[in-house]
XYZ file of C-alpha atoms in Angstrom:
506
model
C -42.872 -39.324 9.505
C -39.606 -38.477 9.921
C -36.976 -39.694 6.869
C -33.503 -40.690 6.958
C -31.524 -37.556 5.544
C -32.536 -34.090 6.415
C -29.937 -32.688 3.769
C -30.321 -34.173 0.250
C -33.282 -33.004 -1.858
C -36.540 -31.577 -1.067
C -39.234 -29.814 -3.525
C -39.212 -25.643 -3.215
C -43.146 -25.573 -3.266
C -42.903 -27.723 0.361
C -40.202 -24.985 1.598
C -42.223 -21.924 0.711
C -45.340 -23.666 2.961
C -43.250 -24.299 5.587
C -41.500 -20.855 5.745
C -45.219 -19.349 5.878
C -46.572 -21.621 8.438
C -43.056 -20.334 10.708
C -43.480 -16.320 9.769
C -47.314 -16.720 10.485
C -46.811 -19.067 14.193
C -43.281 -17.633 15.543
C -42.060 -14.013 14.182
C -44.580 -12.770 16.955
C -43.635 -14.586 19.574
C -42.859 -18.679 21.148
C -45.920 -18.444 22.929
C -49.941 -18.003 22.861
C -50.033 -14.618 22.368
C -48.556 -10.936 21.591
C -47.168 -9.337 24.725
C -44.589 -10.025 27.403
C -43.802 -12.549 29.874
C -42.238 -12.354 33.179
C -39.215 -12.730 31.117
C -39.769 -10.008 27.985
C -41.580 -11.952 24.974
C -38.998 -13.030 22.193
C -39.833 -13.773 18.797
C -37.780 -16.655 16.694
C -36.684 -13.705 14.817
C -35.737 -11.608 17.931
C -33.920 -15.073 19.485
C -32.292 -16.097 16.035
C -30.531 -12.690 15.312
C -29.583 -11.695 18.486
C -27.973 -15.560 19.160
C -23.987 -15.467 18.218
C -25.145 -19.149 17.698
C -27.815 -21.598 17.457
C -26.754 -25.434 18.525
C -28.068 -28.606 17.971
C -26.850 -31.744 19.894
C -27.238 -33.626 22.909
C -26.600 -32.860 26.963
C -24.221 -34.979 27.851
C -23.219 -33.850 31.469
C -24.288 -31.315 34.323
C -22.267 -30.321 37.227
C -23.273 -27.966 39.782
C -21.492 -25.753 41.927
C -21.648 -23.159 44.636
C -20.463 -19.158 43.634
C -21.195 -16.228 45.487
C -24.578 -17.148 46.965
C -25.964 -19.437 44.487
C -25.888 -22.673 43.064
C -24.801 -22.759 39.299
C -24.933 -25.650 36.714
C -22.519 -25.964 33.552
C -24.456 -27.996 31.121
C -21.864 -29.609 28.422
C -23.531 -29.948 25.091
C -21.864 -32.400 21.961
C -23.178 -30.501 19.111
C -24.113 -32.266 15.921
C -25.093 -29.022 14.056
C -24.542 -25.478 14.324
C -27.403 -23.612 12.843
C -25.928 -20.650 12.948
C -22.232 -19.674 13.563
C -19.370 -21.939 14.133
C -17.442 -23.569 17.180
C -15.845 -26.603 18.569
C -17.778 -29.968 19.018
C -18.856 -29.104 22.565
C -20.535 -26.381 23.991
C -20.646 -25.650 28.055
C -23.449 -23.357 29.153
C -23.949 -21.747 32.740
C -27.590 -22.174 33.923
C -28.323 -20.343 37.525
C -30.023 -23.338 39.238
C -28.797 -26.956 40.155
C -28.139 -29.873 43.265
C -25.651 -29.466 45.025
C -25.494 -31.648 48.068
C -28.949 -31.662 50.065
C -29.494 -28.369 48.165
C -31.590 -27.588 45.117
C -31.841 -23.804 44.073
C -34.859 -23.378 41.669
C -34.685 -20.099 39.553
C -38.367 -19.049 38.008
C -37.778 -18.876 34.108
C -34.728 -20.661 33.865
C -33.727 -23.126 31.405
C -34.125 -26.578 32.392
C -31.462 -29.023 31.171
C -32.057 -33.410 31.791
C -28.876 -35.679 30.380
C -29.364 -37.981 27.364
C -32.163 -35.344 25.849
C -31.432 -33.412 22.457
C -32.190 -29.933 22.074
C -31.661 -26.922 19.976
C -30.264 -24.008 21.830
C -30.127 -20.118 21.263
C -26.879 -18.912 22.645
C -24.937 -16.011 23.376
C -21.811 -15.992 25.230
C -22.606 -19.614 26.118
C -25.726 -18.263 27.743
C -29.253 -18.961 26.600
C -30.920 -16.164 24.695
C -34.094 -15.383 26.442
C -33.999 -18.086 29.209
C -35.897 -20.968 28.655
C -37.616 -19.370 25.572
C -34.390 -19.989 23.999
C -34.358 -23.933 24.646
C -36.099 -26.212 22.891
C -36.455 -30.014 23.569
C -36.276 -32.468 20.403
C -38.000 -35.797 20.790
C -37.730 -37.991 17.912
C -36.482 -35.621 15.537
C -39.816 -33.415 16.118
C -40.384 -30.257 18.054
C -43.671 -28.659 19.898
C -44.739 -25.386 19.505
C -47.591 -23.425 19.955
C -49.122 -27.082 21.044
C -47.828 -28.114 17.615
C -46.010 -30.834 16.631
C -43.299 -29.492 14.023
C -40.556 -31.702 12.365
C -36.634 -30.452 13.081
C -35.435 -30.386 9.695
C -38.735 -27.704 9.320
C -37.481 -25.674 12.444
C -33.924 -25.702 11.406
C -35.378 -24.112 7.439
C -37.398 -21.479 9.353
C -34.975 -20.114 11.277
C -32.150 -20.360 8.215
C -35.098 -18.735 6.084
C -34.974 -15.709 8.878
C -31.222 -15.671 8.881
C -31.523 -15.059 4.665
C -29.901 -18.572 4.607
C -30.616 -21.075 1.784
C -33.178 -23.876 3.033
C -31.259 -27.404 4.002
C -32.753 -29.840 1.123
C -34.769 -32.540 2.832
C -35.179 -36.154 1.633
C -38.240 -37.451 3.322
C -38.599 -40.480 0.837
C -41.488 -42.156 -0.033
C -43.965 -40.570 2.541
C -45.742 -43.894 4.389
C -48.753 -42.976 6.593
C -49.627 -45.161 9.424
C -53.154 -45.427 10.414
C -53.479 -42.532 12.957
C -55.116 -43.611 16.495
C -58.059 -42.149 18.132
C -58.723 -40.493 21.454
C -61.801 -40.760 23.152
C -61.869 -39.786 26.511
C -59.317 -38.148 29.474
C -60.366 -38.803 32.558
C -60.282 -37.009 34.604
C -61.543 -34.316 32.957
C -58.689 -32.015 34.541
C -56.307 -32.622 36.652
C -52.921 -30.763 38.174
C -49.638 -30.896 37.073
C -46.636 -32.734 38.449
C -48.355 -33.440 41.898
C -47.521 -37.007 43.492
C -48.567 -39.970 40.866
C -49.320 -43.592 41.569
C -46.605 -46.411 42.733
C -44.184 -46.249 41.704
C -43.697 -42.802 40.321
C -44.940 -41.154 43.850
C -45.998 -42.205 47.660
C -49.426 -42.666 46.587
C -52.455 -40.825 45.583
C -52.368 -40.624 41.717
C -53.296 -36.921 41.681
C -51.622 -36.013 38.578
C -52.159 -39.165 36.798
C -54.928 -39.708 33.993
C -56.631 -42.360 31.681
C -56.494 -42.083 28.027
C -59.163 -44.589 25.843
C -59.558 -44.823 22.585
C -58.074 -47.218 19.522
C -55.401 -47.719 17.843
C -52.875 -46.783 20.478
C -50.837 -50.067 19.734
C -49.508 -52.964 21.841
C -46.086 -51.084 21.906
C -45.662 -48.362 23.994
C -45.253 -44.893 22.058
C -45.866 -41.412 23.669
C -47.753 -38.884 25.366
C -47.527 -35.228 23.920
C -48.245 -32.642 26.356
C -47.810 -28.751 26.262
C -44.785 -28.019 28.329
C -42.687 -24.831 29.537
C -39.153 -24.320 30.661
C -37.985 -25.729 27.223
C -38.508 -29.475 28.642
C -39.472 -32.494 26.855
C -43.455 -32.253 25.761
C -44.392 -35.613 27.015
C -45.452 -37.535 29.728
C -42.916 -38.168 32.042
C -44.208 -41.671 32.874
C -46.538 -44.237 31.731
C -48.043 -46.627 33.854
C -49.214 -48.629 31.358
C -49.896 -49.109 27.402
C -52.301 -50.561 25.304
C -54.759 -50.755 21.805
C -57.520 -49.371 23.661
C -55.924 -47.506 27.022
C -53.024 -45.667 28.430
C -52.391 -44.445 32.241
C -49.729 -42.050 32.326
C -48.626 -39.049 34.660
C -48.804 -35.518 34.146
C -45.338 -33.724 34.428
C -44.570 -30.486 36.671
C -44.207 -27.516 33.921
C -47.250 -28.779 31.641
C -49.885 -26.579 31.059
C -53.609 -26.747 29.526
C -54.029 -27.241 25.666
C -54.026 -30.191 23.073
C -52.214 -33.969 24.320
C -52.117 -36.341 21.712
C -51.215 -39.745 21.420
C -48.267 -40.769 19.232
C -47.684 -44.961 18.589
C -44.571 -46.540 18.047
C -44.707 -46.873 14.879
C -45.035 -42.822 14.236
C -48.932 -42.269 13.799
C -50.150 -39.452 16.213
C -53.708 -38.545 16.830
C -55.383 -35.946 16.449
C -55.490 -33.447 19.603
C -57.618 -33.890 22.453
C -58.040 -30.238 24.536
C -57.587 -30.600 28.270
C -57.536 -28.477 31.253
C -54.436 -28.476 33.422
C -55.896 -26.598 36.994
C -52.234 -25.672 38.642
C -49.013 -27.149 38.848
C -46.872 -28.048 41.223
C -43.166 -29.861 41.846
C -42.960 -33.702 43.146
C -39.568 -35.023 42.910
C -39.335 -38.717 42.737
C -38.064 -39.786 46.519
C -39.867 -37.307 48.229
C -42.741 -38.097 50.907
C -44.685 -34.875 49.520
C -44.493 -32.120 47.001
C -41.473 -29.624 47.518
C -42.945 -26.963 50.292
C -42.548 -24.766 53.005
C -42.761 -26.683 56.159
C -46.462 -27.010 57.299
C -46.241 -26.365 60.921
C -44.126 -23.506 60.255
C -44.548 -22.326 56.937
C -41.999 -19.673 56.240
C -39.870 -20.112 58.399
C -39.066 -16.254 58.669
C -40.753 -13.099 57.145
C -39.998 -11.424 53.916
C -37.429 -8.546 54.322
C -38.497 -5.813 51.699
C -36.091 -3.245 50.261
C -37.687 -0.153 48.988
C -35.400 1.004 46.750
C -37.725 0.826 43.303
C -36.666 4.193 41.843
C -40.021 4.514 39.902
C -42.214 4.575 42.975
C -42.186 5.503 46.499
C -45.061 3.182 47.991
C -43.814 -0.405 46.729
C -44.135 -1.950 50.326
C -47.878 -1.481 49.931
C -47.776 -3.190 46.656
C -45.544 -6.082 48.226
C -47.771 -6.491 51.092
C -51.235 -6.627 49.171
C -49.298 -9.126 47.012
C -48.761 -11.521 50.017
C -52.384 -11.123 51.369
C -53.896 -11.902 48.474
C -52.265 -15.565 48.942
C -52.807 -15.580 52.464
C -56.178 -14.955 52.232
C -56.852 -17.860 49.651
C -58.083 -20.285 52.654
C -54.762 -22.408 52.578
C -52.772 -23.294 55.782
C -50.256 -20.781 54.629
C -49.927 -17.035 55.366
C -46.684 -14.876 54.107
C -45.660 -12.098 56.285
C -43.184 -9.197 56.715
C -40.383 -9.114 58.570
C -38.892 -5.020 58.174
C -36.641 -3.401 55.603
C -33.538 -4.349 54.614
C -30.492 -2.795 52.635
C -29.755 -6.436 50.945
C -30.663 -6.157 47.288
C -29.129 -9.349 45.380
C -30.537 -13.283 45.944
C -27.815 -14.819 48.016
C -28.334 -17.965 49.994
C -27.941 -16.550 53.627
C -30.956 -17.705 55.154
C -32.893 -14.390 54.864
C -35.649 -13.864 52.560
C -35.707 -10.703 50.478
C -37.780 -8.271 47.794
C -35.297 -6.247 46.450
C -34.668 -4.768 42.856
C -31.870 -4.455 41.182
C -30.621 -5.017 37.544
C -31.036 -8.236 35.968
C -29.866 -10.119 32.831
C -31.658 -8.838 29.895
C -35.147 -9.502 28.993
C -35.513 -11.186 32.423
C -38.590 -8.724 34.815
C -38.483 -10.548 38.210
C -36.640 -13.535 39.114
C -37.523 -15.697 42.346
C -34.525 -17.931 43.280
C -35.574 -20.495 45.620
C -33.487 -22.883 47.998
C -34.809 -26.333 49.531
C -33.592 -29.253 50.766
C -33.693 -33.221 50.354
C -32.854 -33.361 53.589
C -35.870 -32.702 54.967
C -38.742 -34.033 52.467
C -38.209 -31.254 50.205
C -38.839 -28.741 52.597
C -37.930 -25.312 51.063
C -35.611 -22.606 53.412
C -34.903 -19.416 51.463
C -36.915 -17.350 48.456
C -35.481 -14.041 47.246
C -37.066 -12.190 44.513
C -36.078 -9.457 42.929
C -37.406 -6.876 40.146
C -35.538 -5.616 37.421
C -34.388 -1.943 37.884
C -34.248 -1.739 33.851
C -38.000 -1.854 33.508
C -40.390 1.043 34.755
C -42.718 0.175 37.281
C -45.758 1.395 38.552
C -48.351 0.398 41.587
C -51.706 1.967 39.801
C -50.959 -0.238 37.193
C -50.359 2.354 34.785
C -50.160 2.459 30.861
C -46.214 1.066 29.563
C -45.312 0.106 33.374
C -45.303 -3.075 34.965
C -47.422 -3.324 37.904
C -45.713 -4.289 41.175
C -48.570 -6.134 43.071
C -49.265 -7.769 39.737
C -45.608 -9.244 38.940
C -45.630 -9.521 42.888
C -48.345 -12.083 43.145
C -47.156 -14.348 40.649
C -43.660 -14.681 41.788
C -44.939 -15.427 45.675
C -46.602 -17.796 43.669
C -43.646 -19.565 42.547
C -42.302 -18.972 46.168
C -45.250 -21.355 47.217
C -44.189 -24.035 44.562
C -46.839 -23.036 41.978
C -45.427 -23.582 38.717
C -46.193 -20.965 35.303
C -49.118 -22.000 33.444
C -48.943 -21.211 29.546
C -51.875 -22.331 27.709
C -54.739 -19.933 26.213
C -57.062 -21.280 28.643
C -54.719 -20.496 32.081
C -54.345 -16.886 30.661
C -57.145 -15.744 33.417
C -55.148 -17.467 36.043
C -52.278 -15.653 38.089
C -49.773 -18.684 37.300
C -50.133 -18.136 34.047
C -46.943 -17.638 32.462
C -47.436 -14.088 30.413
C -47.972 -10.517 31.693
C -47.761 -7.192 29.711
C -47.376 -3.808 30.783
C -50.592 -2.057 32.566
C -51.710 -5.704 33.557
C -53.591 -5.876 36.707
C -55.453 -8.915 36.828
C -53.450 -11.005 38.320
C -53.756 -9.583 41.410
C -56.909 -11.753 41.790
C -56.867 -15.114 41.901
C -58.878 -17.303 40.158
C -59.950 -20.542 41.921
C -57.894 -22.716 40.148
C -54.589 -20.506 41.981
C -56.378 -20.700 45.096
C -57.127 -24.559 44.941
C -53.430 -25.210 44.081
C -51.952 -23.440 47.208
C -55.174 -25.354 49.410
C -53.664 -28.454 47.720
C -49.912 -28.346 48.815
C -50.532 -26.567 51.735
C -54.159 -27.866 52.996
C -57.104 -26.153 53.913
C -57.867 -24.033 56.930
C -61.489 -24.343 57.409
C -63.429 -22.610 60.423
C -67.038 -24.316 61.317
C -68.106 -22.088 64.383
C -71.148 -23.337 66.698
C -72.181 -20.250 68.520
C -75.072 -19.599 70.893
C -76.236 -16.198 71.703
C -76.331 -16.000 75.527
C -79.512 -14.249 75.331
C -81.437 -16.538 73.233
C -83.415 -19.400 74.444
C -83.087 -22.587 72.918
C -84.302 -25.970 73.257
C -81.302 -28.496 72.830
C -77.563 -27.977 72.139
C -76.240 -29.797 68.874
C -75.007 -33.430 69.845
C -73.227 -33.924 66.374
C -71.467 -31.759 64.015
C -70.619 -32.856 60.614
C -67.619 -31.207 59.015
C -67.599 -31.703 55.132
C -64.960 -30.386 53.039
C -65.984 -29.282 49.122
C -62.565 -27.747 48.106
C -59.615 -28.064 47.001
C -60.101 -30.438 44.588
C -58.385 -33.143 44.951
C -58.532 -33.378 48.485
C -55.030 -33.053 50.995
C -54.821 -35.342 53.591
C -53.181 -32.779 55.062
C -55.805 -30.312 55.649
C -56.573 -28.450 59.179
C -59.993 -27.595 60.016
C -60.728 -26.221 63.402
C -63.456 -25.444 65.031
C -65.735 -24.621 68.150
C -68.474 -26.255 70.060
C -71.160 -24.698 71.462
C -70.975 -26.095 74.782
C -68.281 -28.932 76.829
C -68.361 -32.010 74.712
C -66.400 -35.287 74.069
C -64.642 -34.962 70.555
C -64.093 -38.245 68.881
């Protein structure tokens, strides 16, 4: 449990433990593995030397504004502690991303920021080091990483023990523990992310919602820890209900597979129960359906492409096998290409574009995409572009990034798919991580396929045909059309088909 003072007097054999257990979980890397990610793999160590200051404290406002093209958001911060460096007691940070009327503008990678939540913050000229691998939620004085539950004052003493700092002393006083509960079954036994939920989080459906038994959950209501990316809070992001023996709660856009456990009131958390998050998508409360490209219409206009990669000369190909491969999947959905184009920056001017150009650092491809509330949450503009500091290659080649492989995850995010980060998405092409030379995900695994049939619904051909030639006795009076995927099913879903001769259709 957590105790009242993080800065009066601890014993040096608990420091040395906890300094391992951070040197042998985060000098190589806030994440599941070594390699990269579609923004370049940090360390702690890499983020804490190369922040000019590391913040604690709490957001307090968030205003968003237009400039040149895109929406911005300056996040205040009122810091309680500076980790590292020194400043005044607030901090304002620029985020690309925000509201601003009937607009959102969603930025793959970036930091997400929610008032009233506390976080600890990697900065450097008030940006965030590394994107969102340089934010970290705090819930109850306690952090998650690597699916593990770690205390603050601990974080805080790893990174000072990086820095060549002296540990904080800790006073955890007399150490009372609460009889831990027990998890026995999640049903079901996967489920998406952040789809619609029951009444009165979402229209209807409960997709993303699931059942947690077991005992000694508590008559209170406590919290659901579950893995989450974009430096958000790892819990559930509502609970239907709470008790001893059961919990219904929703599963948040942004979480990905590994351990949830169950934490009580009173402080006692269970021990982890694996479990298998299939894709994720993005409901926002007040929306009829999840945020999408129109159905009967789904782009809206083609993808311009600029060939100006300096590393290759056939990245159109690359591009274009990176759209089939989505609109191929069996969805209601196809992307398509609309020509060249000179434009090579993401701009909000109703034209969507594959450009590259140079990026902030660290940062490989960045989709920036615009919808509106107007509409249902019907999206209008993606532009993504590749950063021109990076060496690319289309054969996937040894120390390059590979162009149809980078490509097919960000039209992923283009389609509302959200990054996947556990050890058991790493198959998947949502998941979060790539590395130079990678190829596979250029494939999609069915769990990519059955998110895009999901949002978008399934087109399904049953054909009836009768050779001309062939003699047969009676034509089919009934055809039965039964749908086995996606899984859950959208009500949404086309399936058309053909009869073998003139018939009533009811």
């Amino acid at each position: 449990m957590y105790s009242k003072s993080v800065f009066t007097v601890t014993k040096k054999a608990y420091f040395i433990f906890i300094l391992a257990l951070f040197v042998s979980i985060l000098l190589h890397g806030v994440g599941t593995e070594n390699g990269y990610a579609l923004v370049v793999r940090m360390s702690l160590e890499d983020l804490s030397r190369e922040a000019s200051s590391i913040v604690i404290g709490e957001v307090t406002d968030a205003q968003s504004f237009w400039e040149d093209g895109n929406i911005y958001t300056n996040v205040t911060i009122s810091v309680e502690q500076y980790v590292k460096g020194a400043g005044g007691k607030q901090v304002t940070i620029k985020v690309l991303g925000g509201t601003v009327g009937d607009i959102t503008q969603w930025v793959s990678d970036a930091p997400i920021f929610q008032i009233g939540e506390r976080t600890l913050l990697f900065l450097r000229n008030d940006q965030v080091v590394g994107w969102h691998q340089g934010k970290f939620a705090i819930v109850n004085h306690e952090l998650i990483v690597e699916d593990v539950l770690v205390d603050e004052a601990d974080f805080i003493n790893g990174i000072r023990g990086i820095l060549g700092m002296p540990p904080l002393k800790i006073d955890r006083g007399p150490e009372v523990v609460p009889a831990a509960p027990v998890i026995t079954s999640i049903t079901p036994s996967t489920t998406a992310a952040g789809t619609r939920g029951s009444p009165p989080f979402g229209p209807g459906g409960g997709i993303s919602d699931i059942t947690i038994k077991g005992t000694g959950f508590g008559g209170s209501k406590g919290k659901v820890l579950i893995p989450r990316g974009y430096g958000l809070p790892a819990e559930s992001d509502y609970i239907y209900s709470w008790s001893d023996t059961q919990i219904k709660c929703h599963i948040p856009y942004n979480a990905y597979s590994g351990d949830i456990k169950v934490k009580t009131s009173g402080g006692a958390t269970s021990a982890a129960k694996n479990y298998v998050i299939t894709y994720g998508a993005y409901w926002k409360q007040g929306l009829d359906h999840e945020v999408k490209w129109h159905v009967t219409n789904p782009m809206g206009e083609n993808y311009l492409v600029n060939e100006n990669c300096s590393n290759v000369t056939d990245e159109l190909n690359a591009i274009k096998a990176a759209m089939n491969t989505w609109s191929t999947a069996g969805a209601k959905f196809k992307f398509s290409y609309g020509g060249s184009t000179t434009i090579k920056t993401a701009v909000y001017d109703n034209k969507n574009v594959i450009a590259w150009n140079d990026l902030a650092a660290g940062v490989l491809a960045q989709n920036s995409i615009w919808w509106t509330s107007a509409t249902n949450g019907d999206a209008v503009e993606s532009d993504i572009i590749f950063n021109t500091d990076y060496t690319w290659s289309t054969t996937g080649a040894a120390g390059k990034y590979d162009i149809q492989n980078i490509g097919t995850h960000e039209l992923g995010h283009a389609l509302f798919l959200t990054d996947l980060y556990g050890s058991k998405d790493k198959e998947k092409t949502m998941y979060g991580y790539g590395a130079t030379g990678e190829t596979k995900k250029r494939t999609l695994e069915l769990d990519d396929k059955n998110g895009i049939k999901y949002i978008y619904g399934t087109t399904l051909e049953a054909n009836l045909i009768v050779d001309e030639e062939e003699e047969i006795g009676e034509i089919p009076g009934e055809t039965r059309l039964l749908q086995n995927q996606p899984n859950p099913f959208n009500p949404d879903t086309w399936i058309p088909y053909r009869l073998a001769s003139d018939a009533s259709v009811t």
